[in-house]
Coordinates of C-alpha atoms in Angstrom, one line a residue:
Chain A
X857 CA 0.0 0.0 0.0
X858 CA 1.2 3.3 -0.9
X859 CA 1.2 5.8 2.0
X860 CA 2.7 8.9 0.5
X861 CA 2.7 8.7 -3.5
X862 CA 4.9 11.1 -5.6
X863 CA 1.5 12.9 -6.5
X864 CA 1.4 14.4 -2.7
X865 CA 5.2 15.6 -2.7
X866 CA 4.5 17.2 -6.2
X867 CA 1.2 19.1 -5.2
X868 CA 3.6 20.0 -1.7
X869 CA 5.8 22.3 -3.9
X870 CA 3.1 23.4 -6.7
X871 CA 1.7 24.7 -4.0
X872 CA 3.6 26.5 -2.3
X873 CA 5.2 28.3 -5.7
X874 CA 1.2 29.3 -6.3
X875 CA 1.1 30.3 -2.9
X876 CA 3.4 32.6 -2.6
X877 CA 4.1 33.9 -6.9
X878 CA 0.3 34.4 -7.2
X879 CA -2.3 34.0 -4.0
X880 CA -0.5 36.1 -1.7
X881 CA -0.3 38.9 -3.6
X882 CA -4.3 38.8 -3.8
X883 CA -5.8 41.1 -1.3
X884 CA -9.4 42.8 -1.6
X885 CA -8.7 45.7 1.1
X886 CA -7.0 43.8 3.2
X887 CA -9.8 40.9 4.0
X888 CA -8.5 38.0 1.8
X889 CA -6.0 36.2 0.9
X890 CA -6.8 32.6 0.3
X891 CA -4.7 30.2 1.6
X892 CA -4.7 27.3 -1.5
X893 CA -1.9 25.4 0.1
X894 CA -4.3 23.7 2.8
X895 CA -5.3 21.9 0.3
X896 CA -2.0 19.8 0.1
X897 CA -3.1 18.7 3.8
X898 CA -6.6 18.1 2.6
X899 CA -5.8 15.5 -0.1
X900 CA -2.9 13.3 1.8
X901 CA -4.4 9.5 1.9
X902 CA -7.3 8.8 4.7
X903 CA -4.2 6.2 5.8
X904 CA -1.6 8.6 6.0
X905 CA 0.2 8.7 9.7
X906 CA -0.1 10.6 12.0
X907 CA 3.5 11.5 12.5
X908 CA 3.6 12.3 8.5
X909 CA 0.7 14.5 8.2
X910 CA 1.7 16.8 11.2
X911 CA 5.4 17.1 9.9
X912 CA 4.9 17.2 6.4
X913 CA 1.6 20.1 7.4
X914 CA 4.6 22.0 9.3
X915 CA 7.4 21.8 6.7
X916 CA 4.8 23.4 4.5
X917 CA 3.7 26.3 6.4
X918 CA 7.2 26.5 6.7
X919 CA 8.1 27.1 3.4
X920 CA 5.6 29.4 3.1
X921 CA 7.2 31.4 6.1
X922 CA 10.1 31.7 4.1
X923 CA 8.9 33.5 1.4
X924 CA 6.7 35.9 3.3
X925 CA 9.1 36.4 6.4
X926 CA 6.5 35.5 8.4
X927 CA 8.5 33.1 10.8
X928 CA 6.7 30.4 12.2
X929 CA 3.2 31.7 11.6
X930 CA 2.0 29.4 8.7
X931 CA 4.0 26.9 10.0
X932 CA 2.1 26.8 13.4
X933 CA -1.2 27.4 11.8
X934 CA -1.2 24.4 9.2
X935 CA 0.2 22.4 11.5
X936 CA -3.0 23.0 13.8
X937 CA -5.2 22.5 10.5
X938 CA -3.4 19.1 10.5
X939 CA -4.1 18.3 13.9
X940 CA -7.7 19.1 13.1
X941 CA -8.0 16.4 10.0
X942 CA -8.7 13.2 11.9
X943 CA -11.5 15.3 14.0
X944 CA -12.8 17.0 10.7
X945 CA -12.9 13.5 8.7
X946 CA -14.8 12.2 11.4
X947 CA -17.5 15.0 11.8
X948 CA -17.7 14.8 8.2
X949 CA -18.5 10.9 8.5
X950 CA -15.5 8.6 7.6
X951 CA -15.4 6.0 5.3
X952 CA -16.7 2.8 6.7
X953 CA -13.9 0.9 5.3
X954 CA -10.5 2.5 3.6
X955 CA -9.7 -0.9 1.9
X956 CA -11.2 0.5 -1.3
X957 CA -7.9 3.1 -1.4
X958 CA -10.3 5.9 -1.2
X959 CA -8.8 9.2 -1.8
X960 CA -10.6 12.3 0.4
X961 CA -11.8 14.3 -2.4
X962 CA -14.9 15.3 -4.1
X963 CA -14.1 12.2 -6.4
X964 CA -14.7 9.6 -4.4
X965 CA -16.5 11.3 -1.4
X966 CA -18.9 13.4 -2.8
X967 CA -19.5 17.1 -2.8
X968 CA -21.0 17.8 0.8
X969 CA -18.5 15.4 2.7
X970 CA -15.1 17.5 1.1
X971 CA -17.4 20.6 1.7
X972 CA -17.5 19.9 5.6
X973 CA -14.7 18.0 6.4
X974 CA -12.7 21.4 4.3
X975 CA -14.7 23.8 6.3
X976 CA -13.2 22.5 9.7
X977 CA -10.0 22.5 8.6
X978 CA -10.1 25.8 6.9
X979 CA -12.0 27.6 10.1
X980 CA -9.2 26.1 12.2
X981 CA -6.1 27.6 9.7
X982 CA -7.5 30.7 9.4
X983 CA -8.6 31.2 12.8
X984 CA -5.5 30.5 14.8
X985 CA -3.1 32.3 11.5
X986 CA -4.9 35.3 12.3
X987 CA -4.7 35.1 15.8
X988 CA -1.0 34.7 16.1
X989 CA -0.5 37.5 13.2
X990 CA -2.3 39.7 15.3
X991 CA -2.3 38.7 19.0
X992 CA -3.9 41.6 20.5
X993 CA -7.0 41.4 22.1
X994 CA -8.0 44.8 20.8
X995 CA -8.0 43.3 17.3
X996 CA -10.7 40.9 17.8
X997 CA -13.0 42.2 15.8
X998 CA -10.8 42.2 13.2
X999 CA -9.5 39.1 13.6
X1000 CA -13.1 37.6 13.5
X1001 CA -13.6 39.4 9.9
X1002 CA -10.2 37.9 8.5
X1003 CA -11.3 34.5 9.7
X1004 CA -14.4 34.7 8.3
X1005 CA -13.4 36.2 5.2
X1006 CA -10.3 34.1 4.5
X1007 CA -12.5 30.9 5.1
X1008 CA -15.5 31.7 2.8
X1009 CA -12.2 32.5 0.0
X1010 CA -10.5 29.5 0.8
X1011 CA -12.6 27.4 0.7
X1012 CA -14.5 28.6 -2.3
X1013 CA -11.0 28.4 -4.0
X1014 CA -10.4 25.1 -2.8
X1015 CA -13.6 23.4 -4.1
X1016 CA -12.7 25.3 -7.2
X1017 CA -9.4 23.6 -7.5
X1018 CA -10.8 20.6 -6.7
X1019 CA -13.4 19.9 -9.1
X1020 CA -10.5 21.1 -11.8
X1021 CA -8.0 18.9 -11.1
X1022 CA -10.5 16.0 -9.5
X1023 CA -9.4 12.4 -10.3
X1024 CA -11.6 10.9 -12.5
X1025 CA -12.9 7.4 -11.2
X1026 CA -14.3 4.5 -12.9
Chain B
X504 CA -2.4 -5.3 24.6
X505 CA -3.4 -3.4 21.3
X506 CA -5.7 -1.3 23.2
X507 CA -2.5 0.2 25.0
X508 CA -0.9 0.2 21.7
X509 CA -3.5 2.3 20.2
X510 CA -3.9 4.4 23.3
X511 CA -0.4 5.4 23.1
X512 CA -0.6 5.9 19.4
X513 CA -3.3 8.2 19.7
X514 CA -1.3 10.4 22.0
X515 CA 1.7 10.1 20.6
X516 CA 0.2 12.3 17.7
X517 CA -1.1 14.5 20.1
X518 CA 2.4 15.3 21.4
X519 CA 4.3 15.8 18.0
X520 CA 1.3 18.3 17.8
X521 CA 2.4 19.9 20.8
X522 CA 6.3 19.9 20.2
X523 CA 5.7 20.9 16.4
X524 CA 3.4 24.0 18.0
X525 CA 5.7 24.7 20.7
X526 CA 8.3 25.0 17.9
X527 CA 7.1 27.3 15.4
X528 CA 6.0 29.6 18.6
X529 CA 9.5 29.6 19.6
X530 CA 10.0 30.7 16.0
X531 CA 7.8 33.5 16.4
X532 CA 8.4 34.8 19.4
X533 CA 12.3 34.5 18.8
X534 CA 12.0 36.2 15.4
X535 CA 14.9 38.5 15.8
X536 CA 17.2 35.5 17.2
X537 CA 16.7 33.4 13.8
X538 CA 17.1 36.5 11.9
X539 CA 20.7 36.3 13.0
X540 CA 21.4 32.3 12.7
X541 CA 22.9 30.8 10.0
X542 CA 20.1 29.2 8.6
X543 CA 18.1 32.2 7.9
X544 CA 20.9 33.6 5.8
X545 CA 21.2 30.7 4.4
X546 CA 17.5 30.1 3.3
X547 CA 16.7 34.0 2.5
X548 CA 19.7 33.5 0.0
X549 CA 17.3 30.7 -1.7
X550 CA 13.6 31.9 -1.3
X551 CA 15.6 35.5 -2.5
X552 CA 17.1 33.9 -6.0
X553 CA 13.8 31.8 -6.3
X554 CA 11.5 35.4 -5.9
X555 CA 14.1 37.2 -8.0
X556 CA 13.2 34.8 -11.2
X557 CA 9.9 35.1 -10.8
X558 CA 9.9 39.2 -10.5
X559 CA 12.0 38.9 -13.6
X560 CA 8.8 38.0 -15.1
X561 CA 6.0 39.9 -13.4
X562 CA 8.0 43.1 -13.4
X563 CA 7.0 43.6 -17.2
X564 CA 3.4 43.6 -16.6
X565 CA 4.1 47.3 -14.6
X566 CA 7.0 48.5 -17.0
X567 CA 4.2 51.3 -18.2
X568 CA 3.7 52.7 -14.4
X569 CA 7.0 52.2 -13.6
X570 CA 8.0 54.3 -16.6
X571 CA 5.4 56.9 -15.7
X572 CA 6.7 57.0 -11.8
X573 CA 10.1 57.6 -12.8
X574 CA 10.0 60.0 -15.5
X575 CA 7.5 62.2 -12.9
X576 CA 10.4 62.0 -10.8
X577 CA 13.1 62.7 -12.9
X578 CA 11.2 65.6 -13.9
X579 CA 10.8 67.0 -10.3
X580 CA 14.3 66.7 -10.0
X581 CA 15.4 68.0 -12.8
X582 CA 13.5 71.3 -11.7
X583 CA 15.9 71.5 -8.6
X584 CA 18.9 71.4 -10.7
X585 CA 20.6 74.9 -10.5
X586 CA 20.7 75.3 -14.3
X587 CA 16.6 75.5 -14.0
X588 CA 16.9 78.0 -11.9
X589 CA 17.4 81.4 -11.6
X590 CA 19.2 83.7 -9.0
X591 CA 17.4 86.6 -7.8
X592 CA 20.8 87.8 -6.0
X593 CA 22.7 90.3 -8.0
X594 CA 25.6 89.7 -5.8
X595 CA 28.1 86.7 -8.0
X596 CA 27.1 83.4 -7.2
X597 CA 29.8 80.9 -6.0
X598 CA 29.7 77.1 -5.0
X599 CA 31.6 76.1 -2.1
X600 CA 31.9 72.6 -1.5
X601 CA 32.9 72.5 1.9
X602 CA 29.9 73.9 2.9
X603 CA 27.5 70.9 2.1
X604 CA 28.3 67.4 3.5
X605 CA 26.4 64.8 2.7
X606 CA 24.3 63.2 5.5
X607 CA 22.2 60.8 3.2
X608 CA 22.9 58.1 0.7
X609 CA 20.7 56.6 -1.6
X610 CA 20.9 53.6 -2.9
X611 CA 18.6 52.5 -5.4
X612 CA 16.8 48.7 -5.2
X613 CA 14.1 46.5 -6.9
X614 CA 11.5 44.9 -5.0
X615 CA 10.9 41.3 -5.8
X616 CA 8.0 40.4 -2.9
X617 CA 6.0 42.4 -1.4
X618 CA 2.6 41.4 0.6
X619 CA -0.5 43.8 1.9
X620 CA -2.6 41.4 3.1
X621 CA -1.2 40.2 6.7
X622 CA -1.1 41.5 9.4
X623 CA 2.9 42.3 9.4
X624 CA 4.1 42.7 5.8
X625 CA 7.7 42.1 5.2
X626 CA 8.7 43.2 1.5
X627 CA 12.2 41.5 -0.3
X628 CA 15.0 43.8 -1.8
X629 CA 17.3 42.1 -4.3
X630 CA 20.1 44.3 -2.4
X631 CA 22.1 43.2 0.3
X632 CA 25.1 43.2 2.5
X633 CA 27.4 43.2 -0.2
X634 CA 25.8 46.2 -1.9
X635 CA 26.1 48.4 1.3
X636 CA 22.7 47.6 2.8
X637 CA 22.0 47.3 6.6
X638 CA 19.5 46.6 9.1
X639 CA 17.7 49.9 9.9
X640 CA 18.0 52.1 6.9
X641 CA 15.3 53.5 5.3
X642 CA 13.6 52.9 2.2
X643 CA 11.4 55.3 0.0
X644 CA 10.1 55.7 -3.2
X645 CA 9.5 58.4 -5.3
X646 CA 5.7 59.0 -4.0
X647 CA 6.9 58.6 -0.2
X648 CA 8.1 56.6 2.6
X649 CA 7.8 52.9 2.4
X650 CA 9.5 50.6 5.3
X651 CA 12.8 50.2 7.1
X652 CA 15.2 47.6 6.6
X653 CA 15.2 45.0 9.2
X654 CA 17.4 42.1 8.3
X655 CA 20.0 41.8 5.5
X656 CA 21.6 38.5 3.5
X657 CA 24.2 38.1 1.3
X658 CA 22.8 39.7 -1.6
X659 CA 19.0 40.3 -0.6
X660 CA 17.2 42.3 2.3
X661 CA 13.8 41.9 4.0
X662 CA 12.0 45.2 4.7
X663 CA 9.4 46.0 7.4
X664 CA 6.9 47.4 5.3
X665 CA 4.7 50.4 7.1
X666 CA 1.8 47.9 7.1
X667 CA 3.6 46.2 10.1
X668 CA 2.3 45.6 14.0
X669 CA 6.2 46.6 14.9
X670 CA 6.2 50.0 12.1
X671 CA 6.6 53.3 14.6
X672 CA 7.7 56.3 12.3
X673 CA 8.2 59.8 13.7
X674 CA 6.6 62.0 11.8
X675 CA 4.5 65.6 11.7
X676 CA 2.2 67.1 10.3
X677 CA 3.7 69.9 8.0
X678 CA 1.2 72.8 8.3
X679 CA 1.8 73.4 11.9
X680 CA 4.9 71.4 12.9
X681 CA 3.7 69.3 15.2
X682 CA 5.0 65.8 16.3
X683 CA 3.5 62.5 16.0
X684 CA 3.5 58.6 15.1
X685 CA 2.6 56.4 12.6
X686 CA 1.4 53.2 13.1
X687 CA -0.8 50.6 11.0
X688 CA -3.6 49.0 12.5
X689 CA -4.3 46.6 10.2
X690 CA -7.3 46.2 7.7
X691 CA -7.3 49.0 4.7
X692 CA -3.4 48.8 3.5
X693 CA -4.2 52.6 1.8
X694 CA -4.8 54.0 5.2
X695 CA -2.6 54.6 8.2
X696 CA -2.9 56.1 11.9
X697 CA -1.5 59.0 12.8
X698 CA -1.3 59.4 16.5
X699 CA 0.3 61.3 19.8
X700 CA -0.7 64.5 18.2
X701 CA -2.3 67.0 20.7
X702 CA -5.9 67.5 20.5
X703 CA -5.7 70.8 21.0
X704 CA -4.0 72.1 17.9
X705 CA -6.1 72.6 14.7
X706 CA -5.6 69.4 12.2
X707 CA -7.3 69.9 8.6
X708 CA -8.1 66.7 6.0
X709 CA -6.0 67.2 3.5
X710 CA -2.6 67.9 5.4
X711 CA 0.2 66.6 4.7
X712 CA 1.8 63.8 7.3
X713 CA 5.7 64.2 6.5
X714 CA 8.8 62.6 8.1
X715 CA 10.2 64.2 10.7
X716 CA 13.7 63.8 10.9
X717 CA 14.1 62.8 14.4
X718 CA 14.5 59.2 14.1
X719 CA 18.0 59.0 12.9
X720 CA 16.3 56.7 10.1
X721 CA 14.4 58.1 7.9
X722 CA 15.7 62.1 6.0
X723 CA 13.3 65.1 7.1
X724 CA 10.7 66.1 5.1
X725 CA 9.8 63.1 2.7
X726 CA 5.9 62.3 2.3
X727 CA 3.9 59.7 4.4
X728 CA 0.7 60.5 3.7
X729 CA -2.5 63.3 3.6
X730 CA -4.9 63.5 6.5
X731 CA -8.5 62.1 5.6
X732 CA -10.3 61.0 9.1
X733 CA -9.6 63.6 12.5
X734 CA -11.1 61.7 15.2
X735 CA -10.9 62.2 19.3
X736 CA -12.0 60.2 22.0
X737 CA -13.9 62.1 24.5
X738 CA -11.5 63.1 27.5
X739 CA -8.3 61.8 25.2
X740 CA -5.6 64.2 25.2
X741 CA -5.0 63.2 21.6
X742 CA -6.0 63.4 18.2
X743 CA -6.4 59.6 16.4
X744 CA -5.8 60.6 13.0
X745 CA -6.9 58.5 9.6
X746 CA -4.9 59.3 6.7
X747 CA -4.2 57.5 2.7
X748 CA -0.7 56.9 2.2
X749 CA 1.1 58.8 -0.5
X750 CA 2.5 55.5 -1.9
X751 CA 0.9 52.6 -3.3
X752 CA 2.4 50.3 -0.9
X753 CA 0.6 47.1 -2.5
X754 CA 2.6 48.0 -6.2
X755 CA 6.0 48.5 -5.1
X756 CA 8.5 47.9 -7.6
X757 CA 11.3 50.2 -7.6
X758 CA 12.9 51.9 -4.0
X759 CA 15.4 53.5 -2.5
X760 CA 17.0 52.8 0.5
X761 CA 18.3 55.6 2.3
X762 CA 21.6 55.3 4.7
X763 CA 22.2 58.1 7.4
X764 CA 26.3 58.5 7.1
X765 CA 25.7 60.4 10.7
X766 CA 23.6 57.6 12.2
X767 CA 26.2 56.2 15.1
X768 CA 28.0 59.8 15.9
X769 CA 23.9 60.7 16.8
X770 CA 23.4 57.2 18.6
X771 CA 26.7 57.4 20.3
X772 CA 25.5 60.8 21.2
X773 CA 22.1 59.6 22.9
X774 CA 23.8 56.7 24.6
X775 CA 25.6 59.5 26.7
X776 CA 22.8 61.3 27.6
X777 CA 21.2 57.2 28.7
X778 CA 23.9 56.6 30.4
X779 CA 24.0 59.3 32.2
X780 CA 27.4 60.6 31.0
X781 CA 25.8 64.0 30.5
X782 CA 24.1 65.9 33.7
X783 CA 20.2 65.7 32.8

């Protein structure tokens, strides 16, 4: 069984070169700026472990820390989204079995279950990035309108991207 | 005997969680001690060459601005030349060299990543130590103040952008000379905060929000901004001022960063008074 395929360490780096060349330099007054690269931590395999998806969730927010001088902050953030997965595949409804090497995308597990189970994760992202950007109480309202904001775009992107590059299934 | 297994398992995630957290907070909070390891150098030097190719390509989408920008400024400087002017003194006119010294050097840079959407915006200069560049110079362009330089590499530099958390500039307003600070408090990257100016004094929108020279950073006089929003909290002491930034700080492409040659004589000076060297 194949636990982390060539396909995942490919869409790692494609996304963080989209990331930061393209959807970081969107911004509508401030209020978005969709965070695409979640969706690497979306789409590892259901099986993936544990150990695997928090490190390789950090390493990416890492590198996108990098390129924004943002130390730390992405990383901590995704790695928290990553934390979230198990919880948010649950609450979505997991698979009953994995043996049929389902993948967690629209593909094989339909429209509403990616649309919930990529809500949690997103809310979580956004929610604690904003917080540590900020981390002043005074901000709160602000940081209520970025979270809200950034999730509604990011997760509209993500379904987007989705249902563009979805693997077709027989 | 699996049950334990699994047990552990389960936690064991929950740790790495916690160490990997723990981590990148250390990151954050420490942000000034990684800006001086090794590694940072090391890894600006790559993200730097890797953002420089891909400027190389997106800078021709704003060649037209750009063009527009520096010709306007080319044109306001060629009005200050002496051959445009001329002397209302009937007396001879001589230069004397002596008499000027320069305080301010400019050195002109390229941005190749610049962000206005967080919360502390950082923007990339393809200049670095080797071109002269250090940590707390100043960088303008030709429509006004942009950031100050807080970290340098090899060959690149990372700028604090005034749409930063951590971005305090002196500054006044020029009508009536009076002191404040800008700051950024997040949201709108056109507008900034003007604050610590007296409530008393008369502010007008419209007015202009220059530097004030005070900062041992930043030359006196260059533009930061016009006044749009005068607000005061009842019983506050001070003005909190909204004003639009006179540059376009989400379409940076071409800066200048600005070096004080008098910058340690005036800190050496200050550390006297500090110290106490000098009777208060």
């Amino acid at each position: 069984m194949e636990k982390f395929p060539g396909r995942d360490i490919a869409r790692f780096f494609i996304l963080i070169v989209v990331q930061v060349t393209m959807l970081d330099h969107i911004n509508l007054q401030g209020f978005a700026n969709p965070s695409l690269y979640l969706y690497f931590i979306l789409l590892l395999p259901f099986e993936v472990a544990g150990w695997m998806l928090l490190l390789s969730a950090f390493l990416i927010g890492f590198g996108i820390d990098s390129f924004s001088n943002s130390v730390g902050l992405h990383a901590a953030a995704a790695t928290a989204a990553a934390f979230v997965r198990p919880y948010a595949i649950k609450l979505a409804g997991a698979p009953a079995e994995y043996e049929g090497n389902l993948k967690p995308g629209i593909g094989d597990m339909g429209l509403r279950w990616f649309f919930a189970y990529t809500l949690v994760v997103v809310f979580v992202h956004q929610f604690s990035l904003y917080m540590l950007e900020s981390l002043r109480l005074a901000e709160a309202g602000i940081i209520l309108v970025k979270t809200i904001t950034g999730t509604v775009f990011t997760l509209a992107l993500i379904v987007v991207v989705e249902y563009l590059f979805m693997r077709k299934r027989g | 005997m699996r049950h334990i297994l699994a047990f552990i398992w389960k936690h064991s995630f929950f740790f790495l969680f916690l160490t990997l957290e723990f981590i990148a907070l250390i990151l954050i909070a420490n942000r000034s001690f990684y800006h001086r390891s090794v590694f940072s150098n090391a890894n600006d030097n790559f993200t730097g060459s890797v953002l420089t190719s891909w400027s190389g390509i997106t800078s021709y989408f704003s060649l037209k601005q750009e063009n527009k920008l520096l010709s306007a400024e080319n044109a306001r400087l060629m009005q200050l030349l002496t051959k445009s002017q001329v002397s209302n003194d009937t007396a001879s006119e001589y230069v004397n060299d002596t008499l000027y010294k320069q305080q301010y050097t400019y050195t002109p840079a390229q941005v190749i990543n610049n962000s206005a959407s967080r919360r502390d915006n950082y923007i990339m200069l393809n200049k670095g130590r080797r071109m002269g560049i250090k940590p707390d110079m100043a960088v303008i362009n030709p429509q006004g103040i942009v950031g100050t330089v807080v970290s340098v590499s090899e060959n690149f530099s990372w700028v604090m952008s005034l749409l930063n958390k951590h971005s305090r500039i002196s500054a006044r307003i020029e009508r009536i000379n009076q002191m404040g600070t800008v700051i950024w408090e997040g949201g709108n990257p056109a507008t900034g905060t003007l604050i610590d100016i007296p409530a008393h004094v008369k502010v007008l929108p419209g007015d202009s929000i220059t530097t004030s020279g005070y900062s041992n950073i930043f030359p006196e006089g260059i533009m930061i901004g016009t006044v749009e929003e005068i607000t005061v909290d009842k019983g506050a002491h001070f003005y909190t001022i909204y004003f639009r930034f006179s540059a376009d700080l989400n379409s940076l492409r071409h800066v200048y960063v600005v070096g004080n040659l008098f910058r340690e004589e005036q800190i050496e000076l200050s550390k006297k008074i500090i110290n106490g060297e000098v009777p208060r």
